[in-house]
Amino acid sequence: MSQTRRPGGSTARPPTPDDEAARTRAQLSHVDGAALGYRLDPWWWLVAAVAGLIIFLIVWRADPYLDILVFVRDGVVVTIVLTLASFVLIIVLGLLGGLGRISKNRIIYFISSLYVEIVRGIPLLVQLMWWYFAAPVVIQAIGVATGVASLAQYRANAIVLAIIGLVICYGAYMTEIFRAGIQSIHRGQMEAARSLGMTYLQAMRHVVLPQAMRVVLPPVSNEFIMLMKDTSLVSVVAVADLTRRGREFMAVHFNPIEVWTMVALLYLVMTLFSARLLAWLEKRRTPGSTT
């Protein structure tokens, strides 16, 4: 390999990939907007502002704002647990449904498509009420008909049925997100993987899905934020989430302005914080990102 000589007889080594990357970053640093990846997301200020407003209200008027916060704090935990538990199951169901929607097996395709078309046509609130009020009756009837005592004496578990309702509903929308993400990957990727000797499942797992995940991350993030807000609907099916705990406090103290202001701010700070984390994750998963 030829080497260049510096003045004075010293030999300069050829540039390494790290040197080229460092030079590129140095050049981009002089371009407006190119260094944004190194900066903190500017919208964190809004998260801090909302959190600061909550603290200000508590300090300004501990009664009732501090009392409200103490009363609803277990509801905040229930809301977060519902969101995280449901979202994990929604991702699994959506991925399976998305694969079913692109399947060449007509039965699998039909079942997946039927599920999406039916579930998306029913409001989430109606679905939650069906799972809480109607599903236990159906289970009990099956138990009586089959002579299974455990089913005949079934009693509704509000949290479990709420999670089932959220997963079934949001799983249909997530199915379409994953279907669109997978179909956005060029068909040549699958053909190239199969030509290397991979099976269909291996090609899907190692080639197509990793690329599809980067495509679907923004809409999946939006679904997470929507899910966190829609957990407020489970308050109608006896789940003691943030909304229900706020309603209970208001029913006792008759101060709707303070209660719903605090509840709204708590939801806002949770959703804003989640949005910033998801935006950071999206940048981390973007090819060529500097964060």
Coordinates of N, CA and C in Angstrom, one line a residue, residues 109-200:
Y109 N -55.3 -15.5 6.7 CA -55.6 -14.1 6.2 C -57.0 -13.7 6.5
F110 N -58.0 -14.6 6.3 CA -59.4 -14.3 6.5 C -59.6 -14.0 8.0
I111 N -59.1 -14.9 8.9 CA -59.3 -14.7 10.3 C -58.7 -13.3 10.8
S112 N -57.5 -13.0 10.3 CA -56.8 -11.7 10.7 C -57.6 -10.5 10.2
S113 N -58.1 -10.6 8.9 CA -58.8 -9.5 8.3 C -60.2 -9.4 9.0
L114 N -60.8 -10.5 9.3 CA -62.1 -10.4 10.0 C -62.0 -9.8 11.4
Y115 N -61.0 -10.1 12.1 CA -60.7 -9.5 13.4 C -60.5 -8.0 13.3
V116 N -59.7 -7.6 12.3 CA -59.5 -6.2 12.2 C -60.7 -5.4 11.8
E117 N -61.5 -5.9 10.9 CA -62.7 -5.2 10.4 C -63.7 -5.1 11.5
I118 N -63.9 -6.2 12.3 CA -65.0 -6.1 13.3 C -64.6 -5.3 14.5
V119 N -63.4 -5.4 15.0 CA -62.9 -4.7 16.2 C -62.8 -3.2 15.9
R120 N -62.3 -2.8 14.8 CA -62.2 -1.4 14.5 C -63.5 -0.7 14.3
G121 N -64.6 -1.5 14.1 CA -65.9 -0.9 13.9 C -66.7 -0.7 15.2
I122 N -66.1 -1.1 16.4 CA -66.8 -1.0 17.7 C -66.0 0.0 18.5
P123 N -66.7 1.0 19.1 CA -66.0 1.9 20.0 C -65.3 1.2 21.2
L124 N -64.2 1.8 21.6 CA -63.4 1.2 22.7 C -64.3 1.1 24.0
L125 N -65.0 2.1 24.3 CA -65.8 2.1 25.5 C -66.9 1.0 25.5
V126 N -67.5 0.8 24.3 CA -68.5 -0.3 24.2 C -67.8 -1.7 24.4
Q127 N -66.6 -1.8 23.9 CA -65.9 -3.1 24.0 C -65.5 -3.3 25.5
L128 N -65.0 -2.3 26.2 CA -64.7 -2.4 27.6 C -65.9 -2.8 28.4
M129 N -67.1 -2.2 28.1 CA -68.3 -2.6 28.9 C -68.7 -4.0 28.5
W130 N -68.6 -4.4 27.3 CA -68.9 -5.8 26.9 C -68.1 -6.8 27.7
W131 N -66.8 -6.5 27.8 CA -65.9 -7.5 28.5 C -66.2 -7.5 29.9
Y132 N -66.6 -6.4 30.5 CA -66.8 -6.4 32.0 C -68.2 -6.9 32.4
F133 N -69.2 -6.5 31.6 CA -70.6 -6.9 32.0 C -71.1 -8.1 31.2
A134 N -70.8 -8.3 30.0 CA -71.3 -9.4 29.2 C -70.5 -10.7 29.2
A135 N -69.1 -10.5 29.1 CA -68.3 -11.7 29.1 C -68.4 -12.6 30.3
P136 N -68.5 -12.0 31.5 CA -68.7 -13.0 32.7 C -70.0 -13.8 32.6
V137 N -71.0 -13.2 32.1 CA -72.3 -13.9 31.9 C -72.1 -15.0 30.9
V138 N -71.4 -14.7 29.8 CA -71.2 -15.8 28.8 C -70.3 -16.9 29.4
I139 N -69.3 -16.6 30.2 CA -68.5 -17.6 30.8 C -69.3 -18.4 31.8
Q140 N -70.1 -17.8 32.6 CA -70.9 -18.5 33.5 C -71.9 -19.4 32.8
A141 N -72.5 -19.0 31.7 CA -73.4 -19.8 30.9 C -72.7 -21.0 30.4
I142 N -71.5 -20.8 29.9 CA -70.7 -22.0 29.4 C -70.4 -23.0 30.5
G143 N -70.1 -22.4 31.7 CA -69.8 -23.3 32.8 C -71.0 -24.1 33.2
V144 N -72.2 -23.5 33.2 CA -73.4 -24.2 33.5 C -73.7 -25.3 32.5
A145 N -73.5 -24.9 31.2 CA -73.8 -25.9 30.1 C -72.8 -27.1 30.1
T146 N -71.6 -26.8 30.5 CA -70.6 -27.9 30.5 C -70.4 -28.6 31.8
G147 N -71.0 -28.0 32.9 CA -70.9 -28.6 34.2 C -69.6 -28.3 34.9
V148 N -68.9 -27.3 34.4 CA -67.6 -26.9 35.0 C -67.9 -25.8 36.1
A149 N -67.7 -26.2 37.4 CA -68.1 -25.3 38.5 C -67.3 -24.0 38.5
S150 N -66.0 -24.1 38.2 CA -65.1 -22.9 38.2 C -65.6 -21.8 37.2
L151 N -66.1 -22.3 36.1 CA -66.6 -21.3 35.1 C -68.0 -20.9 35.5
A152 N -68.8 -21.7 36.0 CA -70.2 -21.4 36.4 C -70.2 -20.3 37.5
Q153 N -69.1 -20.4 38.4 CA -69.1 -19.4 39.5 C -68.1 -18.3 39.2
Y154 N -67.8 -18.1 38.0 CA -66.8 -17.0 37.6 C -67.2 -15.6 38.0
R155 N -66.3 -14.9 38.6 CA -66.6 -13.5 38.9 C -65.6 -12.6 38.2
A156 N -66.1 -11.5 37.7 CA -65.3 -10.6 36.9 C -64.2 -10.0 37.7
N157 N -63.0 -10.0 37.1 CA -61.8 -9.3 37.6 C -61.6 -8.0 36.7
A158 N -61.9 -6.9 37.3 CA -62.0 -5.7 36.6 C -60.7 -5.4 35.8
I159 N -59.6 -5.5 36.5 CA -58.3 -5.1 35.8 C -57.9 -6.1 34.7
V160 N -58.1 -7.4 34.9 CA -57.8 -8.4 33.9 C -58.7 -8.1 32.7
L161 N -60.0 -7.9 32.9 CA -60.9 -7.7 31.8 C -60.7 -6.4 31.1
A162 N -60.2 -5.4 31.8 CA -59.9 -4.1 31.2 C -58.7 -4.3 30.3
I163 N -57.7 -5.0 30.7 CA -56.5 -5.3 29.9 C -56.9 -6.0 28.6
I164 N -57.8 -7.0 28.8 CA -58.2 -7.8 27.6 C -58.9 -6.9 26.6
G165 N -59.8 -6.0 27.1 CA -60.5 -5.1 26.3 C -59.6 -4.1 25.5
L166 N -58.6 -3.6 26.2 CA -57.6 -2.7 25.6 C -56.8 -3.4 24.6
V167 N -56.3 -4.6 24.9 CA -55.5 -5.4 24.0 C -56.2 -5.8 22.7
I168 N -57.5 -6.2 22.9 CA -58.2 -6.6 21.7 C -58.5 -5.5 20.8
C169 N -58.8 -4.3 21.4 CA -59.1 -3.1 20.6 C -57.9 -2.6 19.9
Y170 N -56.9 -2.3 20.7 CA -55.7 -1.7 20.1 C -54.9 -2.7 19.3
G171 N -55.1 -3.9 19.5 CA -54.4 -4.9 18.7 C -54.8 -4.9 17.2
A172 N -56.1 -4.5 17.0 CA -56.5 -4.4 15.6 C -55.8 -3.3 14.9
Y173 N -55.7 -2.1 15.6 CA -55.0 -1.0 14.9 C -53.5 -1.3 14.8
M174 N -52.9 -2.0 15.8 CA -51.5 -2.3 15.7 C -51.3 -3.3 14.6
T175 N -52.2 -4.2 14.3 CA -52.1 -5.1 13.2 C -51.9 -4.4 11.9
E176 N -52.7 -3.4 11.7 CA -52.6 -2.6 10.4 C -51.3 -1.8 10.4
I177 N -50.8 -1.4 11.5 CA -49.5 -0.7 11.5 C -48.4 -1.6 11.1
F178 N -48.4 -2.8 11.7 CA -47.3 -3.8 11.4 C -47.5 -4.3 9.9
R179 N -48.7 -4.5 9.5 CA -48.9 -4.9 8.1 C -48.3 -3.9 7.1
A180 N -48.6 -2.6 7.4 CA -48.1 -1.6 6.5 C -46.6 -1.5 6.6
G181 N -46.0 -1.6 7.8 CA -44.6 -1.6 8.0 C -43.8 -2.7 7.2
I182 N -44.4 -3.9 7.3 CA -43.8 -5.1 6.7 C -43.8 -4.9 5.2
Q183 N -45.0 -4.5 4.7 CA -45.2 -4.3 3.2 C -44.4 -3.2 2.7
S184 N -43.9 -2.2 3.5 CA -43.1 -1.1 3.0 C -41.7 -1.6 2.7
I185 N -41.3 -2.7 3.2 CA -39.9 -3.2 2.9 C -39.9 -3.8 1.5
H186 N -39.0 -3.5 0.7 CA -38.9 -3.9 -0.7 C -38.9 -5.4 -0.8
R187 N -39.7 -6.0 -1.7 CA -39.8 -7.4 -1.9 C -38.4 -8.1 -2.1
G188 N -37.5 -7.3 -2.7 CA -36.2 -7.8 -3.0 C -35.4 -8.3 -1.8
Q189 N -35.7 -7.6 -0.6 CA -35.1 -8.0 0.6 C -35.4 -9.5 1.0
M190 N -36.6 -9.8 0.9 CA -37.0 -11.2 1.1 C -36.4 -12.2 0.1
E191 N -36.4 -11.8 -1.2 CA -35.9 -12.6 -2.2 C -34.4 -12.8 -2.0
A192 N -33.7 -11.8 -1.6 CA -32.3 -11.9 -1.4 C -32.0 -12.8 -0.2
A193 N -32.8 -12.7 0.8 CA -32.6 -13.6 2.0 C -32.9 -15.0 1.6
R194 N -33.9 -15.3 0.9 CA -34.2 -16.6 0.5 C -33.2 -17.2 -0.4
S195 N -32.6 -16.4 -1.3 CA -31.5 -16.9 -2.2 C -30.3 -17.3 -1.4
L196 N -30.1 -16.8 -0.2 CA -29.0 -17.1 0.6 C -29.2 -18.4 1.4
G197 N -30.4 -19.0 1.2 CA -30.7 -20.3 1.9 C -31.5 -20.1 3.2
M198 N -32.0 -18.9 3.5 CA -32.9 -18.7 4.7 C -34.3 -19.2 4.4
T199 N -34.9 -19.8 5.4 CA -36.3 -20.1 5.3 C -37.1 -18.8 5.4
Y200 N -38.4 -18.9 5.1 CA -39.3 -17.7 5.2 C -39.3 -17.1 6.6

